[in-house]
Amino acid sequence: MYEFLIAPFVDYVFLQRALAGSIMLCLSSGPVGVFLMLRRMSLTGDALAHGILPGAAVAFLFFGLDLAPMTLGGLIAGLLLALLAGAVSRLTLQKEDASLAAFYLISLSAGVLIVSMHGSNIDLMHILFGTVLALNDQALMLIAGIFVLSTVGLALFWRGLVAECLDPLFFRSVSRLGTPIHFAFLFLVVLNLVGGFQALGTLLSVGLMMLPAASARFWVNRVGPMCALAVAFGMVSSVAGLLLSYHAALPTGPAIILFCGAIYALSILGAPRGILLTHLRRTRPHRAA
């Protein structure tokens, strides 16, 4: 058991770095994913994750696989996508979800074309799916900084975010902080997606944010425990994905997200608010009668 579960993390520095980066990403993005889900903005996270790609691709075009320019490019592109989608929805008849879908498709296509024209297939795979096993000190420091900023930001805006999740119309009627909190929260979303991009790439970074959050909602009702459970599910998936990748020689990022998906499937079936127990609660009165 030791050889299978613990020895890989003791013997190999690259696995230690991957584990540290994954755990910090879970701590940072898990609560953000919960608020995205409760605000019915899950697809917004997916669109913003793909919106990062053109900025990272342009930075790659000029600087190669250099962490700082790609991070800055991805952050600018993600924020620009959010602002453009919001502006279109407010200035035209189109809803924000449709605007996000349109810009997301444009961004993904443009990013893939830029990388494909000026890089190899390996570069494209690196940007799309990440390299969690190749995290260096610079990447870990970036992820740690994002974790600190996210924690501070959520602590500052916690009550406003919870109030907006419960009753957004009432919150906006009694407070002028609705719009500033919304944009601050979008900044945190993009920031976490940029951090996840370093490890899981643009296509999978949103998975570690949304799947644990979606799973946690089947187990608890309160926001605080839901955030804690989302973090725990993400950590379990990260450890399991890293071990599976090491022992079976499989791609690490997809392995982590597949474990997130497995926990989600189990939650759908067996959680207190899942299919089986919900069905039993509905049928018990009829049986007693």
Tab-separated table of C-alpha atoms in Angstrom:
chain	number	residue	atom	x	y	z
A	1	MET	CA	0.000	0.000	0.000
A	2	TYR	CA	2.833	2.382	0.845
A	3	GLU	CA	4.530	1.697	-2.485
A	4	PHE	CA	1.343	2.404	-4.382
A	5	LEU	CA	-0.081	5.430	-2.527
A	6	ILE	CA	2.771	7.264	-0.802
A	7	ALA	CA	6.111	6.266	-2.303
A	8	PRO	CA	5.590	8.115	-5.637
A	9	PHE	CA	5.125	11.430	-3.808
A	10	VAL	CA	8.115	10.742	-1.558
A	11	ASP	CA	10.510	9.632	-4.282
A	12	TYR	CA	9.782	12.094	-7.109
A	13	VAL	CA	10.049	15.870	-6.852
A	14	PHE	CA	7.929	16.456	-9.962
A	15	LEU	CA	5.021	14.629	-8.315
A	16	GLN	CA	5.476	16.679	-5.164
A	17	ARG	CA	5.274	19.872	-7.231
A	18	ALA	CA	2.243	18.577	-9.114
A	19	LEU	CA	0.508	17.680	-5.845
A	20	ALA	CA	1.286	21.053	-4.261
A	21	GLY	CA	0.030	22.934	-7.327
A	22	SER	CA	-3.123	20.828	-7.566
A	23	ILE	CA	-3.971	21.262	-3.880
A	24	MET	CA	-3.562	25.044	-4.085
A	25	LEU	CA	-5.737	25.114	-7.186
A	26	CYS	CA	-8.421	23.132	-5.357
A	27	LEU	CA	-8.309	25.477	-2.360
A	28	SER	CA	-8.566	28.485	-4.645
A	29	SER	CA	-10.972	27.404	-7.378
A	30	GLY	CA	-13.334	25.168	-5.373
A	31	PRO	CA	-15.186	28.007	-3.579
A	32	VAL	CA	-15.177	30.104	-6.760
A	33	GLY	CA	-16.825	27.201	-8.589
A	34	VAL	CA	-19.499	26.947	-5.898
A	35	PHE	CA	-20.459	30.593	-6.325
A	36	LEU	CA	-20.418	30.235	-10.116
A	37	MET	CA	-22.830	27.319	-9.801
A	38	LEU	CA	-25.123	29.014	-7.270
A	39	ARG	CA	-25.253	32.136	-9.445
A	40	ARG	CA	-26.192	29.926	-12.446
A	41	MET	CA	-23.023	30.976	-14.247
A	42	SER	CA	-21.450	27.551	-14.736
A	43	LEU	CA	-21.214	27.947	-18.500
A	44	THR	CA	-19.697	31.389	-17.972
A	45	GLY	CA	-16.710	29.695	-16.374
A	46	ASP	CA	-16.353	27.402	-19.363
A	47	ALA	CA	-16.563	30.307	-21.801
A	48	LEU	CA	-13.996	32.349	-19.870
A	49	ALA	CA	-11.646	29.355	-19.717
A	50	HIS	CA	-11.632	29.173	-23.500
A	51	GLY	CA	-11.435	32.948	-23.748
A	52	ILE	CA	-8.002	32.816	-22.131
A	53	LEU	CA	-6.586	30.951	-25.128
A	54	PRO	CA	-6.061	33.835	-27.627
A	55	GLY	CA	-4.143	35.913	-25.082
A	56	ALA	CA	-1.943	32.979	-24.151
A	57	ALA	CA	-1.461	32.153	-27.831
A	58	VAL	CA	-0.385	35.695	-28.742
A	59	ALA	CA	2.066	35.691	-25.827
A	60	PHE	CA	3.365	32.317	-27.015
A	61	LEU	CA	3.849	33.775	-30.490
A	62	PHE	CA	6.227	36.464	-29.185
A	63	PHE	CA	7.764	34.908	-26.082
A	64	GLY	CA	7.377	31.144	-26.459
A	65	LEU	CA	6.363	29.045	-23.448
A	66	ASP	CA	7.336	31.782	-20.986
A	67	LEU	CA	5.106	31.751	-17.916
A	68	ALA	CA	4.796	35.479	-17.176
A	69	PRO	CA	3.755	36.698	-20.682
A	70	MET	CA	1.349	33.791	-21.170
A	71	THR	CA	-0.225	34.424	-17.778
A	72	LEU	CA	-0.620	38.139	-18.443
A	73	GLY	CA	-1.945	37.497	-21.960
A	74	GLY	CA	-4.475	34.961	-20.701
A	75	LEU	CA	-5.630	37.271	-17.915
A	76	ILE	CA	-6.136	40.205	-20.289
A	77	ALA	CA	-7.971	38.044	-22.831
A	78	GLY	CA	-10.272	36.521	-20.203
A	79	LEU	CA	-11.190	39.881	-18.692
A	80	LEU	CA	-11.715	41.379	-22.148
A	81	LEU	CA	-14.053	38.516	-23.062
A	82	ALA	CA	-16.119	39.072	-19.913
A	83	LEU	CA	-16.349	42.825	-20.552
A	84	LEU	CA	-17.268	42.386	-24.239
A	85	ALA	CA	-19.973	39.842	-23.466
A	86	GLY	CA	-21.412	42.104	-20.776
A	87	ALA	CA	-21.338	45.142	-23.060
A	88	VAL	CA	-23.075	43.314	-25.924
A	89	SER	CA	-25.803	42.025	-23.599
A	90	ARG	CA	-26.448	45.543	-22.252
A	91	LEU	CA	-26.272	47.426	-25.560
A	92	THR	CA	-28.182	44.935	-27.729
A	93	LEU	CA	-31.101	42.526	-27.456
A	94	GLN	CA	-28.795	39.514	-27.105
A	95	LYS	CA	-28.529	37.795	-23.742
A	96	GLU	CA	-25.183	37.469	-21.962
A	97	ASP	CA	-25.074	33.681	-22.312
A	98	ALA	CA	-25.417	33.939	-26.101
A	99	SER	CA	-22.703	36.606	-26.213
A	100	LEU	CA	-20.384	34.437	-24.132
A	101	ALA	CA	-21.013	31.455	-26.394
A	102	ALA	CA	-20.208	33.493	-29.499
A	103	PHE	CA	-17.026	35.019	-28.094
A	104	TYR	CA	-15.961	31.684	-26.631
A	105	LEU	CA	-16.122	29.981	-30.036
A	106	ILE	CA	-14.283	32.839	-31.708
A	107	SER	CA	-11.607	32.858	-29.003
A	108	LEU	CA	-11.051	29.111	-29.109
A	109	SER	CA	-10.752	29.058	-32.890
A	110	ALA	CA	-8.419	32.062	-33.003
A	111	GLY	CA	-6.180	30.678	-30.266
A	112	VAL	CA	-5.839	27.253	-31.873
A	113	LEU	CA	-5.043	28.821	-35.251
A	114	ILE	CA	-2.367	31.101	-33.803
A	115	VAL	CA	-0.606	28.282	-31.970
A	116	SER	CA	-0.929	25.883	-34.911
A	117	MET	CA	0.535	28.362	-37.384
A	118	HIS	CA	3.565	29.272	-35.288
A	119	GLY	CA	4.161	26.249	-33.071
A	120	SER	CA	4.225	22.470	-33.053
A	121	ASN	CA	1.530	20.013	-32.077
A	122	ILE	CA	3.343	19.555	-28.770
A	123	ASP	CA	3.020	23.292	-28.056
A	124	LEU	CA	-0.674	23.152	-28.901
A	125	MET	CA	-1.235	20.172	-26.588
A	126	HIS	CA	0.679	21.965	-23.826
A	127	ILE	CA	-1.567	25.021	-24.059
A	128	LEU	CA	-4.820	23.092	-24.454
A	129	PHE	CA	-4.246	20.385	-21.826
A	130	GLY	CA	-1.504	21.784	-19.588
A	131	THR	CA	1.519	20.075	-18.034
A	132	VAL	CA	0.763	19.513	-14.380
A	133	LEU	CA	3.804	17.235	-14.029
A	134	ALA	CA	6.109	20.000	-15.274
A	135	LEU	CA	5.197	22.726	-12.774
A	136	ASN	CA	8.304	24.680	-11.751
A	137	ASP	CA	8.928	27.071	-8.863
A	138	GLN	CA	7.688	30.032	-10.892
A	139	ALA	CA	4.388	28.316	-11.703
A	140	LEU	CA	3.903	27.226	-8.096
A	141	MET	CA	4.515	30.784	-6.889
A	142	LEU	CA	1.942	32.066	-9.381
A	143	ILE	CA	-0.641	29.511	-8.225
A	144	ALA	CA	0.131	30.337	-4.588
A	145	GLY	CA	-0.345	34.047	-5.284
A	146	ILE	CA	-3.691	33.369	-6.972
A	147	PHE	CA	-4.741	31.264	-3.983
A	148	VAL	CA	-3.943	34.125	-1.596
A	149	LEU	CA	-5.752	36.724	-3.738
A	150	SER	CA	-8.791	34.479	-4.143
A	151	THR	CA	-8.978	33.752	-0.423
A	152	VAL	CA	-8.755	37.438	0.477
A	153	GLY	CA	-11.245	38.397	-2.233
A	154	LEU	CA	-13.819	35.806	-1.181
A	155	ALA	CA	-13.413	36.815	2.474
A	156	LEU	CA	-14.084	40.462	1.572
A	157	PHE	CA	-17.063	39.795	-0.706
A	158	TRP	CA	-18.462	36.684	1.026
A	159	ARG	CA	-21.649	38.220	2.426
A	160	GLY	CA	-22.421	40.058	-0.795
A	161	LEU	CA	-21.867	36.953	-2.902
A	162	VAL	CA	-24.070	34.832	-0.634
A	163	ALA	CA	-26.795	37.484	-0.625
A	164	GLU	CA	-26.711	37.733	-4.413
A	165	CYS	CA	-26.954	33.956	-4.730
A	166	LEU	CA	-30.019	33.826	-2.450
A	167	ASP	CA	-31.925	36.845	-3.785
A	168	PRO	CA	-30.094	38.964	-6.396
A	169	LEU	CA	-33.007	41.379	-6.975
A	170	PHE	CA	-33.349	42.151	-3.275
A	171	PHE	CA	-29.599	42.572	-2.871
A	172	ARG	CA	-29.397	45.020	-5.756
A	173	SER	CA	-32.381	46.964	-4.394
A	174	VAL	CA	-30.798	47.509	-0.971
A	175	SER	CA	-27.144	47.824	-1.973
A	176	ARG	CA	-25.115	49.520	-4.674
A	177	LEU	CA	-22.368	46.923	-4.382
A	178	GLY	CA	-24.037	44.449	-6.745
A	179	THR	CA	-22.218	45.536	-9.900
A	180	PRO	CA	-18.766	46.017	-8.268
A	181	ILE	CA	-19.033	42.618	-6.569
A	182	HIS	CA	-20.073	41.013	-9.859
A	183	PHE	CA	-17.027	42.315	-11.709
A	184	ALA	CA	-14.699	41.572	-8.794
A	185	PHE	CA	-16.021	38.024	-8.791
A	186	LEU	CA	-15.486	37.696	-12.557
A	187	PHE	CA	-11.901	38.846	-12.001
A	188	LEU	CA	-11.440	36.061	-9.432
A	189	VAL	CA	-12.897	33.546	-11.890
A	190	VAL	CA	-10.495	34.585	-14.653
A	191	LEU	CA	-7.609	34.653	-12.186
A	192	ASN	CA	-8.284	31.069	-11.092
A	193	LEU	CA	-8.698	29.901	-14.671
A	194	VAL	CA	-5.315	31.435	-15.506
A	195	GLY	CA	-3.811	29.538	-12.582
A	196	GLY	CA	-5.496	26.325	-13.680
A	197	PHE	CA	-4.291	26.939	-17.211
A	198	GLN	CA	-0.700	26.424	-16.071
A	199	ALA	CA	-1.491	22.920	-14.846
A	200	LEU	CA	-4.515	21.699	-16.813
A	201	GLY	CA	-4.586	23.849	-19.944
A	202	THR	CA	-7.429	25.972	-21.259
A	203	LEU	CA	-9.727	23.029	-22.006
A	204	LEU	CA	-9.588	21.329	-18.593
A	205	SER	CA	-8.927	24.132	-16.090
A	206	VAL	CA	-12.634	24.791	-15.620
A	207	GLY	CA	-13.177	21.103	-14.762
A	208	LEU	CA	-11.377	21.378	-11.419
A	209	MET	CA	-13.480	24.448	-10.690
A	210	MET	CA	-16.961	23.214	-11.609
A	211	LEU	CA	-17.146	19.425	-11.188
A	212	PRO	CA	-16.288	19.344	-7.436
A	213	ALA	CA	-18.675	22.240	-6.857
A	214	ALA	CA	-21.472	20.482	-8.730
A	215	SER	CA	-20.808	17.302	-6.747
A	216	ALA	CA	-20.854	19.118	-3.403
A	217	ARG	CA	-24.316	20.515	-4.028
A	218	PHE	CA	-25.785	16.996	-3.890
A	219	TRP	CA	-24.456	16.553	-0.341
A	220	VAL	CA	-25.038	19.814	1.557
A	221	ASN	CA	-27.229	22.927	1.404
A	222	ARG	CA	-25.182	25.604	3.168
A	223	VAL	CA	-22.629	27.610	1.207
A	224	GLY	CA	-19.723	27.234	3.653
A	225	PRO	CA	-19.831	23.428	3.907
A	226	MET	CA	-20.438	23.263	0.160
A	227	CYS	CA	-17.197	25.162	-0.496
A	228	ALA	CA	-15.273	22.940	1.940
A	229	LEU	CA	-16.654	19.778	0.352
A	230	ALA	CA	-15.842	21.049	-3.162
A	231	VAL	CA	-12.235	21.615	-2.060
A	232	ALA	CA	-12.093	18.116	-0.536
A	233	PHE	CA	-13.495	16.495	-3.686
A	234	GLY	CA	-10.961	18.361	-5.797
A	235	MET	CA	-8.078	17.253	-3.585
A	236	VAL	CA	-9.156	13.601	-3.647
A	237	SER	CA	-9.466	13.746	-7.439
A	238	SER	CA	-6.044	15.374	-7.760
A	239	VAL	CA	-4.293	12.746	-5.650
A	240	ALA	CA	-6.112	9.884	-7.382
A	241	GLY	CA	-5.452	11.356	-10.837
A	242	LEU	CA	-1.752	11.820	-10.138
A	243	LEU	CA	-1.422	8.240	-8.868
A	244	LEU	CA	-3.315	6.830	-11.848
A	245	SER	CA	-1.186	8.869	-14.223
A	246	TYR	CA	2.017	7.658	-12.572
A	247	HIS	CA	1.164	3.956	-12.330
A	248	ALA	CA	-0.696	3.603	-15.647
A	249	ALA	CA	1.329	6.122	-17.709
A	250	LEU	CA	-1.774	8.142	-18.599
A	251	PRO	CA	-2.150	11.898	-19.220
A	252	THR	CA	-2.355	13.558	-15.831
A	253	GLY	CA	-4.800	16.407	-16.458
A	254	PRO	CA	-7.522	14.239	-18.021
A	255	ALA	CA	-7.021	11.641	-15.262
A	256	ILE	CA	-7.674	14.262	-12.572
A	257	ILE	CA	-10.787	15.576	-14.307
A	258	LEU	CA	-12.103	12.043	-14.891
A	259	PHE	CA	-11.874	11.360	-11.164
A	260	CYS	CA	-13.801	14.595	-10.614
A	261	GLY	CA	-16.376	13.208	-13.028
A	262	ALA	CA	-16.512	9.890	-11.168
A	263	ILE	CA	-17.225	11.693	-7.880
A	264	TYR	CA	-19.923	13.700	-9.652
A	265	ALA	CA	-21.546	10.508	-10.964
A	266	LEU	CA	-21.470	8.919	-7.495
A	267	SER	CA	-22.961	12.071	-6.005
A	268	ILE	CA	-25.800	12.041	-8.522
A	269	LEU	CA	-26.659	8.492	-7.486
A	270	GLY	CA	-25.850	8.162	-3.786
A	271	ALA	CA	-25.746	11.601	-2.163
A	272	PRO	CA	-28.545	12.761	0.195
A	273	ARG	CA	-29.922	14.917	-2.628
A	274	GLY	CA	-29.108	12.370	-5.318
A	275	ILE	CA	-31.428	10.194	-7.372
A	276	LEU	CA	-31.626	7.085	-5.165
A	277	LEU	CA	-32.284	8.676	-1.780
A	278	THR	CA	-34.604	11.293	-3.258
A	279	HIS	CA	-36.622	8.518	-4.904
A	280	LEU	CA	-36.767	6.559	-1.625
A	281	ARG	CA	-38.034	9.589	0.285
A	282	ARG	CA	-40.772	10.105	-2.280
A	283	THR	CA	-41.921	6.494	-2.285
A	284	ARG	CA	-41.895	5.776	1.491
A	285	PRO	CA	-45.209	7.522	2.280
A	286	HIS	CA	-46.961	5.563	-0.460
A	287	ARG	CA	-45.602	2.272	0.889
A	288	ALA	CA	-46.684	3.136	4.407
A	289	ALA	CA	-50.168	3.931	3.171
